[in-house]
XYZ file of C-alpha atoms in Angstrom:
780
model
C 132.067 134.982 46.853
C 130.420 138.100 48.863
C 129.069 135.806 51.950
C 132.717 133.648 52.159
C 134.196 137.898 52.104
C 131.355 138.780 54.923
C 132.065 135.576 56.930
C 135.683 137.193 57.195
C 135.141 140.746 57.932
C 132.937 139.878 60.660
C 135.142 137.210 62.473
C 137.934 139.978 62.133
C 135.459 142.311 63.874
C 134.699 139.855 65.968
C 138.768 138.971 66.761
C 138.738 143.210 67.035
C 136.107 143.359 69.503
C 138.070 140.595 72.106
C 141.411 141.950 72.055
C 140.347 145.519 72.628
C 137.812 144.573 75.458
C 141.125 141.919 76.593
C 142.878 145.011 76.615
C 140.170 147.259 78.247
C 140.177 144.878 81.084
C 144.050 144.806 81.439
C 143.994 147.978 82.203
C 142.553 147.683 85.040
C 144.544 144.139 86.721
C 148.086 145.032 85.025
C 148.890 148.216 84.690
C 147.581 149.348 88.248
C 150.430 148.727 90.410
C 153.004 151.033 87.460
C 150.422 154.051 86.629
C 150.186 154.673 90.711
C 154.513 155.582 90.195
C 153.260 159.087 89.650
C 152.597 159.854 93.014
C 156.324 158.689 94.664
C 158.500 159.588 92.023
C 160.437 162.206 92.311
C 159.477 162.768 95.777
C 161.617 159.608 96.186
C 164.595 160.940 93.633
C 164.707 164.263 95.507
C 163.992 163.615 98.732
C 168.096 165.158 99.875
C 166.910 168.117 98.158
C 164.434 169.788 100.913
C 166.302 172.753 101.462
C 167.667 174.095 98.523
C 167.087 176.136 95.424
C 166.775 172.481 92.452
C 168.281 173.820 89.717
C 166.466 173.801 86.201
C 168.837 171.465 84.756
C 168.376 169.277 87.497
C 164.927 168.568 87.215
C 164.951 168.353 83.252
C 167.981 165.759 83.822
C 165.178 163.663 86.448
C 162.485 163.869 83.777
C 164.782 162.837 80.411
C 166.621 159.868 83.124
C 162.523 159.267 83.777
C 161.519 158.717 80.135
C 164.836 156.593 78.218
C 164.040 154.410 81.648
C 160.363 154.265 81.043
C 160.713 153.756 77.691
C 163.636 151.034 77.380
C 162.590 149.047 80.053
C 158.145 148.312 79.895
C 157.911 149.598 76.362
C 161.204 147.673 74.579
C 162.296 144.866 76.687
C 158.978 143.763 78.152
C 157.068 144.669 74.998
C 158.474 144.155 71.871
C 161.178 141.832 73.603
C 160.109 139.484 76.677
C 156.473 138.468 76.147
C 157.376 136.806 73.286
C 158.637 134.268 75.179
C 155.888 133.274 77.080
C 155.282 129.548 77.815
C 151.654 128.757 75.782
C 150.085 131.996 77.312
C 151.743 131.915 80.652
C 154.370 134.361 81.921
C 156.150 135.098 84.826
C 159.590 134.387 86.213
C 158.447 130.260 86.465
C 157.519 130.311 82.789
C 160.408 131.041 81.537
C 162.078 128.166 83.735
C 159.553 125.496 82.496
C 160.686 127.051 78.760
C 164.250 126.210 80.394
C 163.179 123.052 81.799
C 161.745 121.945 78.693
C 164.408 122.646 76.192
C 166.838 121.093 78.925
C 167.200 118.696 80.908
C 167.816 120.869 84.186
C 164.642 120.459 86.229
C 164.708 119.606 90.232
C 161.242 117.383 89.730
C 162.554 114.280 90.647
C 159.544 112.107 88.807
C 160.123 113.721 85.142
C 158.801 110.410 83.026
C 159.876 110.092 78.614
C 156.294 110.201 78.367
C 155.825 113.896 79.560
C 157.747 114.980 76.564
C 154.653 113.848 74.715
C 152.760 116.496 75.571
C 150.404 118.079 73.190
C 152.110 121.591 75.584
C 155.424 120.432 76.099
C 156.769 121.662 72.858
C 154.332 123.949 71.722
C 156.718 126.989 70.469
C 157.761 125.468 67.816
C 161.616 125.943 67.221
C 162.282 122.959 67.097
C 166.178 121.160 67.566
C 169.092 123.041 67.848
C 171.633 122.403 66.118
C 174.256 119.841 67.058
C 177.386 121.464 67.058
C 175.903 124.872 67.632
C 176.521 126.992 71.006
C 173.207 126.683 71.894
C 173.786 122.772 71.983
C 176.996 122.963 73.783
C 175.467 125.250 76.291
C 172.279 122.832 77.236
C 174.331 119.467 77.233
C 177.194 122.239 79.812
C 173.552 122.517 81.788
C 172.517 118.881 81.632
C 176.272 117.452 82.890
C 176.907 120.024 85.914
C 174.005 119.396 88.528
C 175.882 122.491 90.419
C 174.659 124.614 87.140
C 171.040 123.232 87.658
C 170.993 124.397 91.169
C 172.259 128.253 90.608
C 170.039 127.963 88.065
C 166.720 126.904 90.381
C 168.390 129.137 93.349
C 168.400 132.535 90.808
C 164.337 131.260 89.979
C 163.380 131.185 93.275
C 165.433 134.616 94.278
C 163.025 136.231 91.375
C 159.582 134.604 92.953
C 160.922 136.039 96.860
C 160.985 139.291 95.734
C 158.025 139.000 94.074
C 156.094 137.961 97.130
C 158.539 140.991 98.869
C 156.542 143.196 96.230
C 153.661 142.352 97.395
C 154.588 142.706 101.096
C 155.660 146.566 99.719
C 153.716 147.792 97.088
C 149.930 148.022 98.764
C 152.015 149.502 101.737
C 154.041 152.109 98.950
C 150.960 152.367 96.847
C 148.549 153.725 99.696
C 150.767 155.430 101.788
C 151.489 157.593 98.836
C 147.962 158.367 97.847
C 146.732 159.351 101.235
C 150.316 160.806 102.377
C 147.600 164.126 100.372
C 146.039 164.550 103.196
C 148.993 166.808 104.262
C 147.738 169.768 102.292
C 145.326 170.185 103.942
C 146.621 170.693 107.868
C 149.378 170.869 109.614
C 152.050 168.834 110.137
C 151.902 167.665 113.665
C 147.635 166.618 113.141
C 148.912 164.769 109.485
C 150.824 162.388 111.320
C 148.195 161.542 113.182
C 145.636 160.622 110.447
C 148.290 159.258 107.895
C 149.716 155.800 109.229
C 146.043 154.798 110.908
C 144.295 155.946 106.990
C 146.864 153.564 105.536
C 146.193 150.953 107.797
C 142.699 151.356 107.506
C 142.641 150.836 103.754
C 145.247 147.849 103.404
C 143.372 146.027 106.122
C 139.921 146.956 104.546
C 141.917 145.395 101.888
C 143.568 141.932 102.403
C 139.968 141.140 104.335
C 137.645 141.793 100.004
C 140.528 138.775 99.297
C 137.928 136.306 99.918
C 135.583 137.179 97.687
C 137.794 137.196 94.782
C 139.300 139.618 91.972
C 135.818 138.986 90.260
C 132.892 140.402 92.362
C 134.925 143.747 91.907
C 136.935 143.619 88.943
C 133.985 145.483 86.678
C 135.388 148.764 88.590
C 139.234 148.699 88.141
C 139.601 149.346 84.859
C 136.971 152.381 84.741
C 138.835 153.187 88.127
C 142.717 152.657 86.485
C 141.224 155.114 83.283
C 140.209 157.911 84.851
C 143.575 157.855 86.912
C 145.311 157.986 83.669
C 142.794 160.729 82.250
C 143.118 163.059 84.569
C 146.925 162.320 85.600
C 147.495 162.966 81.827
C 145.154 166.085 82.000
C 146.655 168.089 85.236
C 149.914 167.214 83.377
C 149.045 169.046 79.773
C 147.644 171.398 81.520
C 151.015 172.624 83.719
C 153.379 171.612 80.657
C 150.860 174.981 79.493
C 150.484 176.300 82.152
C 154.173 176.482 83.334
C 156.416 175.739 81.064
C 155.623 174.441 77.633
C 159.100 174.134 76.612
C 159.568 170.988 79.668
C 159.705 168.724 76.082
C 163.135 169.680 75.349
C 164.302 167.403 78.525
C 163.050 164.483 76.424
C 166.424 163.859 75.366
C 168.848 162.001 76.629
C 171.537 164.701 76.327
C 170.150 166.006 79.847
C 170.205 162.459 81.448
C 174.094 162.924 80.689
C 174.231 165.666 81.459
C 172.920 164.776 84.590
C 174.716 161.967 85.427
C 178.297 164.199 85.140
C 177.680 166.475 87.063
C 175.417 165.176 90.041
C 178.304 162.500 90.162
C 177.022 160.158 93.340
C 173.794 161.996 93.853
C 173.005 161.673 90.120
C 173.978 157.878 90.979
C 172.350 157.647 94.012
C 169.075 159.207 92.208
C 168.423 156.149 90.265
C 167.440 154.882 93.413
C 164.388 156.721 92.848
C 163.820 156.555 89.512
C 163.805 153.217 89.421
C 160.127 153.477 90.837
C 159.050 154.522 87.638
C 159.023 151.401 86.272
C 157.826 149.738 89.244
C 154.845 147.345 87.958
C 156.071 146.324 84.671
C 156.688 143.144 85.716
C 153.626 143.011 85.733
C 152.911 142.481 82.201
C 154.638 139.583 81.798
C 153.118 137.752 84.940
C 149.632 138.213 84.109
C 150.426 137.266 80.619
C 147.772 134.140 81.196
C 145.175 136.189 81.665
C 144.646 138.127 78.709
C 147.272 138.338 75.368
C 150.692 139.828 73.726
C 148.273 141.781 71.678
C 146.114 143.273 73.887
C 148.825 144.297 75.847
C 150.440 145.873 73.763
C 147.509 147.789 72.706
C 146.799 149.000 75.997
C 150.316 150.412 76.870
C 151.378 152.560 73.385
C 147.774 153.332 73.691
C 147.257 154.498 76.772
C 148.930 153.706 79.864
C 152.771 155.016 78.423
C 151.144 158.511 76.967
C 149.519 159.211 79.789
C 152.256 158.994 82.025
C 155.121 160.550 80.685
C 152.671 164.121 80.361
C 152.248 163.608 83.601
C 155.672 162.941 84.406
C 156.238 165.827 81.955
C 153.728 168.089 84.076
C 155.457 167.892 87.144
C 158.333 168.472 85.605
C 157.391 171.556 83.997
C 155.369 172.412 88.140
C 158.936 171.862 89.616
C 161.059 174.082 87.316
C 158.940 177.390 87.761
C 159.138 176.515 91.456
C 162.482 175.829 92.289
C 162.327 177.088 96.455
C 161.344 174.082 98.505
C 160.567 174.071 101.923
C 159.004 170.532 102.877
C 159.226 166.900 101.174
C 155.730 167.255 99.939
C 156.537 170.113 97.610
C 157.906 167.656 95.278
C 154.906 165.445 96.124
C 152.440 164.225 93.114
C 149.910 166.676 94.745
C 151.286 169.524 94.891
C 151.098 170.174 91.280
C 147.629 169.170 91.494
C 145.068 172.842 91.368
C 143.719 172.687 94.586
C 140.491 173.048 93.549
C 141.223 169.061 92.115
C 142.865 167.891 95.220
C 140.311 166.165 96.990
C 138.284 164.386 94.282
C 142.204 163.016 92.416
C 142.961 162.800 96.432
C 139.828 160.159 96.328
C 140.485 158.638 92.728
C 144.153 158.064 93.328
C 143.701 156.589 96.575
C 141.524 154.112 94.405
C 143.865 153.398 91.669
C 145.954 152.039 94.404
C 143.757 149.987 95.894
C 143.163 147.988 92.458
C 147.294 148.603 92.103
C 147.642 146.502 94.990
C 145.283 144.459 94.329
C 147.261 142.680 91.404
C 150.424 142.427 93.423
C 148.507 140.342 95.799
C 147.013 138.310 93.425
C 149.683 137.908 91.630
C 151.927 137.002 94.938
C 148.793 134.224 95.388
C 149.308 132.914 92.199
C 153.329 132.717 92.247
C 153.218 130.944 95.198
C 150.965 127.916 93.315
C 152.887 127.643 91.171
C 155.872 127.408 93.511
C 153.934 124.600 95.525
C 153.098 122.608 92.032
C 156.370 122.214 91.672
C 157.700 120.941 94.974
C 158.869 124.786 96.287
C 157.059 125.988 98.892
C 154.765 123.786 101.422
C 150.962 122.918 100.389
C 148.756 125.572 101.122
C 144.869 125.982 101.083
C 144.248 127.486 97.216
C 140.940 128.360 97.022
C 139.730 129.088 92.836
C 136.784 132.989 93.696
C 135.745 132.674 89.508
C 134.924 129.204 88.188
C 134.848 131.429 84.930
C 137.426 133.568 85.391
C 141.719 130.898 84.655
C 143.432 131.585 87.813
C 141.872 133.820 90.086
C 142.282 132.393 93.620
C 142.670 133.017 96.901
C 145.157 131.626 99.588
C 143.997 132.433 102.883
C 147.220 132.203 105.219
C 149.348 134.090 102.871
C 146.678 136.678 102.178
C 146.412 137.419 106.230
C 150.495 136.973 106.474
C 151.110 139.628 103.425
C 148.617 141.766 105.681
C 150.304 141.617 109.029
C 154.217 142.405 106.733
C 152.442 145.689 104.978
C 151.134 146.667 108.201
C 154.721 146.093 110.188
C 156.613 148.091 106.919
C 153.288 150.705 106.671
C 154.237 151.438 110.835
C 157.516 150.903 110.660
C 158.653 153.188 107.958
C 155.895 155.899 107.714
C 157.267 157.442 104.923
C 157.752 157.369 101.257
C 161.270 157.484 101.125
C 161.957 154.229 102.721
C 159.034 152.118 101.732
C 160.293 153.346 97.865
C 164.312 152.879 98.848
C 162.820 148.901 100.327
C 159.891 148.611 97.390
C 162.640 150.055 94.670
C 165.437 147.037 95.277
C 162.824 144.037 94.895
C 161.164 145.556 91.454
C 165.099 145.896 90.165
C 165.741 142.115 91.622
C 162.703 140.700 89.873
C 164.225 142.628 85.683
C 167.320 141.066 86.643
C 166.281 137.337 87.121
C 163.906 138.412 84.155
C 167.054 139.721 81.903
C 169.628 136.767 83.300
C 167.244 134.424 82.251
C 165.592 135.089 79.375
C 169.398 135.307 77.866
C 169.560 131.933 78.507
C 165.856 131.577 76.435
C 166.910 133.349 73.667
C 169.759 130.689 73.087
C 168.352 127.601 74.570
C 164.689 128.160 72.811
C 164.630 131.030 70.711
C 167.981 129.576 69.209
C 168.827 132.728 67.953
C 172.810 133.895 67.634
C 174.804 133.879 70.946
C 175.551 137.271 70.221
C 172.127 138.186 70.786
C 171.903 136.930 74.319
C 174.870 138.844 75.033
C 173.679 142.693 73.344
C 170.495 141.715 75.095
C 172.249 141.064 79.216
C 174.781 144.391 78.028
C 171.806 146.626 77.002
C 169.201 145.680 79.502
C 171.550 144.536 82.548
C 174.044 147.287 82.437
C 170.874 149.594 83.230
C 169.649 147.525 85.915
C 172.491 146.711 87.185
C 172.996 150.632 88.032
C 169.686 151.092 89.775
C 170.446 147.813 91.389
C 173.500 149.267 92.985
C 172.223 152.700 93.330
C 169.113 150.742 95.575
C 171.744 148.110 97.211
C 173.791 151.443 98.826
C 170.185 152.338 100.865
C 170.631 149.632 102.269
C 169.899 151.006 106.369
C 167.558 153.219 104.284
C 165.049 150.726 104.110
C 166.197 148.760 101.456
C 166.864 146.214 104.148
C 163.730 144.507 103.962
C 163.265 143.543 100.762
C 167.049 140.818 101.344
C 165.041 140.220 104.738
C 162.000 138.736 103.626
C 163.550 137.099 100.618
C 166.073 135.558 102.903
C 163.108 133.637 104.903
C 161.419 132.792 101.836
C 163.823 131.873 100.347
C 164.974 129.698 102.733
C 161.571 127.882 103.048
C 161.563 127.011 99.656
C 164.874 125.266 99.082
C 164.305 123.048 102.350
C 161.426 122.475 101.604
C 162.158 121.872 98.173
C 165.198 119.863 99.293
C 163.690 117.879 102.067
C 161.024 116.659 99.536
C 163.467 115.612 96.872
C 165.444 113.759 99.402
C 162.222 112.192 100.205
C 161.275 111.130 96.716
C 165.116 109.609 96.674
C 164.653 107.828 100.225
C 161.849 106.839 98.552
C 162.819 105.389 95.002
C 166.549 103.735 96.710
C 163.333 101.217 99.209
C 160.782 100.560 96.790
C 159.206 96.831 96.069
C 159.583 94.585 93.912
C 156.235 92.993 93.678
C 157.647 89.692 93.722
C 158.051 90.311 97.247
C 153.839 90.806 98.024
C 153.702 86.995 96.023
C 156.943 85.688 98.263
C 155.549 86.598 101.261
C 151.209 86.690 100.627
C 150.999 82.364 101.559
C 153.509 83.129 104.869
C 152.021 86.064 106.297
C 148.376 85.059 105.001
C 147.200 88.271 102.776
C 144.072 88.265 101.539
C 141.859 90.892 99.714
C 138.887 92.684 100.813
C 136.107 94.592 98.599
C 136.037 97.799 97.773
C 138.810 100.057 95.955
C 142.114 101.113 97.763
C 143.829 104.779 96.330
C 148.155 104.444 98.049
C 148.910 107.860 97.966
C 153.170 107.854 96.307
C 155.074 110.350 94.680
C 156.767 107.295 92.705
C 156.096 106.805 89.047
C 157.830 103.609 88.638
C 158.008 100.940 91.859
C 156.110 100.177 94.930
C 156.353 102.782 97.883
C 157.602 101.418 101.014
C 154.486 102.363 102.792
C 152.933 99.237 101.357
C 154.408 97.295 102.183
C 154.735 98.388 105.997
C 150.818 98.553 105.447
C 151.138 94.829 104.349
C 152.943 93.539 107.236
C 150.736 94.752 109.567
C 148.142 94.248 108.641
C 148.669 91.813 105.986
C 145.432 92.292 104.173
C 144.341 94.640 100.942
C 141.581 95.290 99.206
C 140.963 93.368 95.908
C 141.576 96.576 93.101
C 144.138 98.757 94.303
C 146.044 101.529 92.051
C 149.228 102.841 93.419
C 147.999 106.857 92.174
C 150.878 109.245 91.888
C 149.602 113.139 91.633
C 152.504 115.382 89.984
C 152.626 118.846 88.202
C 154.702 118.616 85.376
C 156.721 122.035 83.692
C 153.908 123.291 81.181
C 151.126 125.566 82.332
C 147.872 122.960 81.176
C 147.450 120.045 80.930
C 144.551 118.582 79.029
C 142.080 116.297 79.731
C 142.279 113.905 77.003
C 145.958 113.709 77.955
C 145.674 114.198 82.049
C 145.925 110.409 83.383
C 148.857 108.169 82.689
C 148.264 104.538 83.611
C 149.582 101.520 83.772
C 149.329 97.825 84.979
C 151.550 96.051 87.733
C 152.020 92.381 87.800
C 150.185 89.868 86.571
C 146.298 90.837 85.000
C 145.074 88.650 88.167
C 146.420 90.539 91.029
C 144.725 93.760 90.166
C 146.959 96.011 90.941
C 146.935 99.477 88.382
C 149.243 102.310 88.482
C 147.956 105.785 87.063
C 149.524 108.851 87.343
C 147.341 111.994 87.135
C 149.534 115.321 85.619
C 149.037 118.625 85.869
C 150.518 121.684 84.612
C 151.902 124.618 87.322
C 148.350 126.354 86.563
C 146.152 123.798 86.862
C 142.926 123.393 88.813
C 143.179 120.232 90.810
C 139.917 119.074 90.920
C 139.351 118.239 94.928
C 135.369 116.736 94.388
C 134.193 113.276 93.481
C 134.882 114.288 90.031
C 138.285 113.439 90.164
C 137.664 110.135 91.870
C 134.597 109.034 89.026
C 137.402 110.015 86.451
C 140.088 107.836 88.219
C 138.029 104.677 87.731
C 136.334 105.723 84.608
C 140.419 105.878 83.175
C 141.401 102.484 85.012
C 138.091 101.114 82.963
C 138.705 102.011 79.176
C 141.937 101.502 80.265
C 141.498 97.361 80.725
C 138.827 98.137 78.088
C 141.447 99.223 74.971
C 143.378 95.747 76.374
C 146.177 98.290 76.081
C 149.208 95.926 76.363
C 150.713 96.320 79.550
C 153.409 94.012 81.771
C 152.199 90.901 82.374
C 155.378 90.421 83.729
C 156.082 89.701 87.855
C 158.381 91.565 88.106
C 157.596 95.637 88.732
C 160.861 96.541 87.584
C 159.874 95.687 83.880
C 157.691 99.082 84.351
C 158.246 101.347 81.599
C 156.309 104.782 80.387
C 155.728 103.091 77.153
C 154.109 99.857 78.248
C 151.525 102.951 80.077
C 148.595 104.239 78.455
C 147.621 107.560 77.911
C 144.217 107.280 79.108
C 141.777 111.170 78.955
C 139.035 111.612 81.509
C 135.366 111.112 81.560
C 134.227 112.810 78.311
C 137.234 111.928 76.079
C 135.725 107.899 76.560
C 133.669 105.565 74.444
C 133.041 104.914 78.102
C 130.315 107.504 78.888
C 129.141 108.105 82.221
C 125.516 109.035 83.794
C 125.202 110.663 86.753
C 122.187 110.469 88.761
C 120.436 111.977 91.518
C 117.487 110.344 91.804
C 117.231 107.488 94.807
C 114.264 105.669 92.703
C 116.789 105.929 89.095
C 118.771 102.823 90.162
C 115.068 100.628 91.606
C 112.854 102.499 88.563
C 116.108 100.271 85.293
C 117.083 97.766 87.480
C 114.868 94.869 85.345
C 116.584 96.786 82.487
C 120.049 96.410 83.875
C 119.718 92.299 85.151
C 120.492 90.702 81.773
C 123.431 94.002 80.307
C 126.799 92.316 80.778
C 128.229 95.587 79.250
C 125.759 98.267 82.558
C 126.893 98.494 85.443
C 126.299 100.672 88.817
C 128.415 102.042 90.604
C 127.412 103.880 93.433
C 130.057 107.393 94.918
C 130.789 107.464 98.307
C 128.378 109.837 99.955
C 129.982 113.138 100.910
C 125.959 115.035 100.996
C 122.390 113.929 102.131
C 121.480 112.931 99.087
C 123.610 109.797 97.443
C 125.561 110.558 93.493
C 124.957 107.658 91.971
C 127.199 107.298 88.763
C 126.718 104.829 85.908
C 129.020 103.654 83.612
C 127.928 102.409 80.000
C 130.285 99.736 77.773
C 129.798 100.059 74.204
C 128.210 95.856 73.631
C 130.605 94.820 71.425
C 131.889 91.554 69.629
C 135.743 92.808 69.933
C 135.439 92.557 74.087
C 136.562 89.391 75.581
C 135.387 87.636 78.633
C 138.495 88.218 80.792
C 139.059 91.812 80.088
C 134.951 92.208 81.099
C 134.938 89.575 84.495
C 138.200 92.754 84.866
C 135.758 95.432 84.062
C 132.752 93.937 85.944
C 135.414 93.535 89.331
C 136.472 97.090 89.219
C 133.077 98.128 88.601
C 131.880 95.668 91.954
C 134.663 97.150 94.283
C 134.330 101.032 93.179
C 130.590 99.667 94.264
C 131.651 99.020 97.519
C 133.528 102.236 98.106
C 137.273 103.057 97.064
C 139.910 103.523 100.523
C 142.669 106.392 100.597
C 146.044 105.196 102.351
C 148.179 107.791 102.440
C 151.745 108.185 103.778
C 152.838 109.391 107.035
C 156.639 110.434 106.396
C 158.838 111.568 109.485
C 161.887 112.905 108.375
C 165.714 112.858 110.295
C 169.356 114.010 109.017
C 172.038 110.826 109.853
C 173.803 110.687 113.041
C 176.462 111.718 110.706
C 175.362 114.405 108.721
C 176.556 118.007 109.650
C 175.101 121.063 111.994
C 173.314 122.466 109.300
C 171.567 120.089 107.556
C 170.592 118.246 111.090
C 168.660 122.086 111.694
C 167.237 122.128 107.680
C 165.974 118.815 108.142
C 165.065 118.591 112.043
C 164.255 121.842 112.869
C 163.627 123.458 109.648
C 161.687 121.007 106.995
C 159.972 119.455 109.937
C 157.749 121.975 111.165
C 156.734 123.387 107.286
C 155.672 119.786 107.148
C 153.398 119.862 110.369
C 151.897 123.413 109.878
C 151.384 122.393 106.155
C 148.530 120.914 104.840
C 148.843 117.521 104.931
C 147.886 114.667 101.194
C 144.385 113.708 102.921
C 143.452 117.735 102.832
C 144.894 118.157 99.631
C 142.889 115.420 98.021
C 139.540 116.579 100.417
C 139.488 112.848 101.235
C 136.826 112.305 103.771
C 137.877 111.335 107.482
C 136.547 107.889 107.078
C 138.171 107.004 103.948
C 141.319 107.495 104.358
C 143.768 105.407 106.456
C 147.197 107.743 107.253
C 150.714 104.857 107.195
C 153.171 106.738 109.534
C 157.208 106.017 108.776
C 160.089 107.535 109.895
C 162.942 108.101 107.154
C 166.476 108.775 107.620
C 168.909 110.795 104.970
């Protein structure tokens, strides 16, 4: 009993140690942006008060609004409600959309299969199915019947995504510019304007230039910087409270917020655009959930971030309440309330904290663009995984340099925190509004809660966010147009790419051919089979793609083993390795035609190296060895999910694989292999000076009949001869009678994106000598 009790105590200690470690790490990754908000909240709120004496009641009213906004949105909405809506541990806009796609058939992805619903993570939430006559069931049926509602849901998710990208442009500019604004207290206005912008630009260029090294290289510095920054602002806040106004705590009463809005009327409503900046970075708690855990994020926010920021805002308000006369705009800034002897050290820490906060939003932008690309909502881009140990840390070169150019453009163009704050505020509040709308649907469709609870959630938080949104939208000409313009551009790119991809898939489905066609034309054109494995890359999950018929018609020969390879993403964050491959047979066994569907989640890492090829061949061998009952009919139309087998990677197979890099290994064991039919050696393509050799060991078993053994031997012989990738290159054109908008979208925008995006051969890292491109013209 004592030993068991000690084991339980040790596991609990280890569990809490892990949680606290994650909470410590989350301070540097999640809360950098939120922690730097005191640099610009009061300055943006009181930007129109320069030259006037600000009444104490007005300062108290702003502090009250900041306190209750900071309490209701980050604490109540995100920490206690939204964090629970995780998608198997993942968060963000696409996590909510993914949950909705799984609980209602609203996904716009065209290659959805029934077999995907059998994945372990597909319905891991445990909420079951809604009662048949419930409101959730009726809402689900309505969404599934009306394509318009599905498009609206997709557009809503894309709007939130585009605003996150816009926030990735604006937040680094605002944070860094606000941090370096402390120079204005140490030099004249004339000299300051020549230092502030260049200093901000140099820091931003350095920040984006370091992205390719990865967050893990400097990640150990992030948490200490943010902790030091939070300690500084909270300590300065406590000092200001006791030194200037110990009674400032009275402003925490909602009475002052109500009085401020009632007395100020339009001015108070306009001030909401600056107040909402106190919650910038709140969405990161949900978006970065996949790197941490719910409990660790909650502990970090409630025990460190929340009290530190509340004290910082109270300290600024205490200072302002005793310094009424405002002669310059910087009198509302953060650095004025800092004791003069501490300004330079605090300035250095603030710049470092701003860099950390910017790093978090940049990494989040990379992550969400990867998710969009996985779900066919963004052109293919090069994704570099900067850490082999920490999941989710990626770098996208094209997006990184694009963000840097846009960030420098808004910094040089605006040159003040007021207009940068207006732009950033609109982007932030739009993302929160989208989260509120999607969250209300999750409450009904996924959690199966009463519709009144969802309506209450929308009413409370939607009303608050709608007020902030309207206040930000009014400042359209004062900077708020920037996120709208950025969202419009990225929205156009995403929607046109998604629309073109969908239409291309529909064209492929309508023009796919039957196996009977291939059998029928064989004798007439003299098709021959050549040695090797031919991988036909296609988006189809059933049928023979048109590019294969086009290839065979022009070159009447194909490989002795042909695999129709479909790499697709399913609406789950991760697919387990043992459920990765879905393998089936196309046509009779003697044809040696197979279909392999490789399934990835939107957060999975695709192996772009020789391991993927080995896993693919190994899955085929395992499928053949298990004697799966696939279709032996000559009609390919009978192929369905139930006639395909789920096969994992090589690590989960009964057929073992061994890799050996030595050239002598095969020769030394040649005599041993000569008399064993169950053991074959397969050579991988040459990608390095030293050849990698792979051996598959088929366990001896009397249950393996001669036909299966012959098929396995032919697979291995074909693999030894080499693998060729046949990739389709499609050129899409709108039909003659199409509208002008469709012609422009397909012929100009989509074709431009297709030509300038990463091709399939680059995505799969296929050597040029092993790839063959087949071009086709599509008219949609």
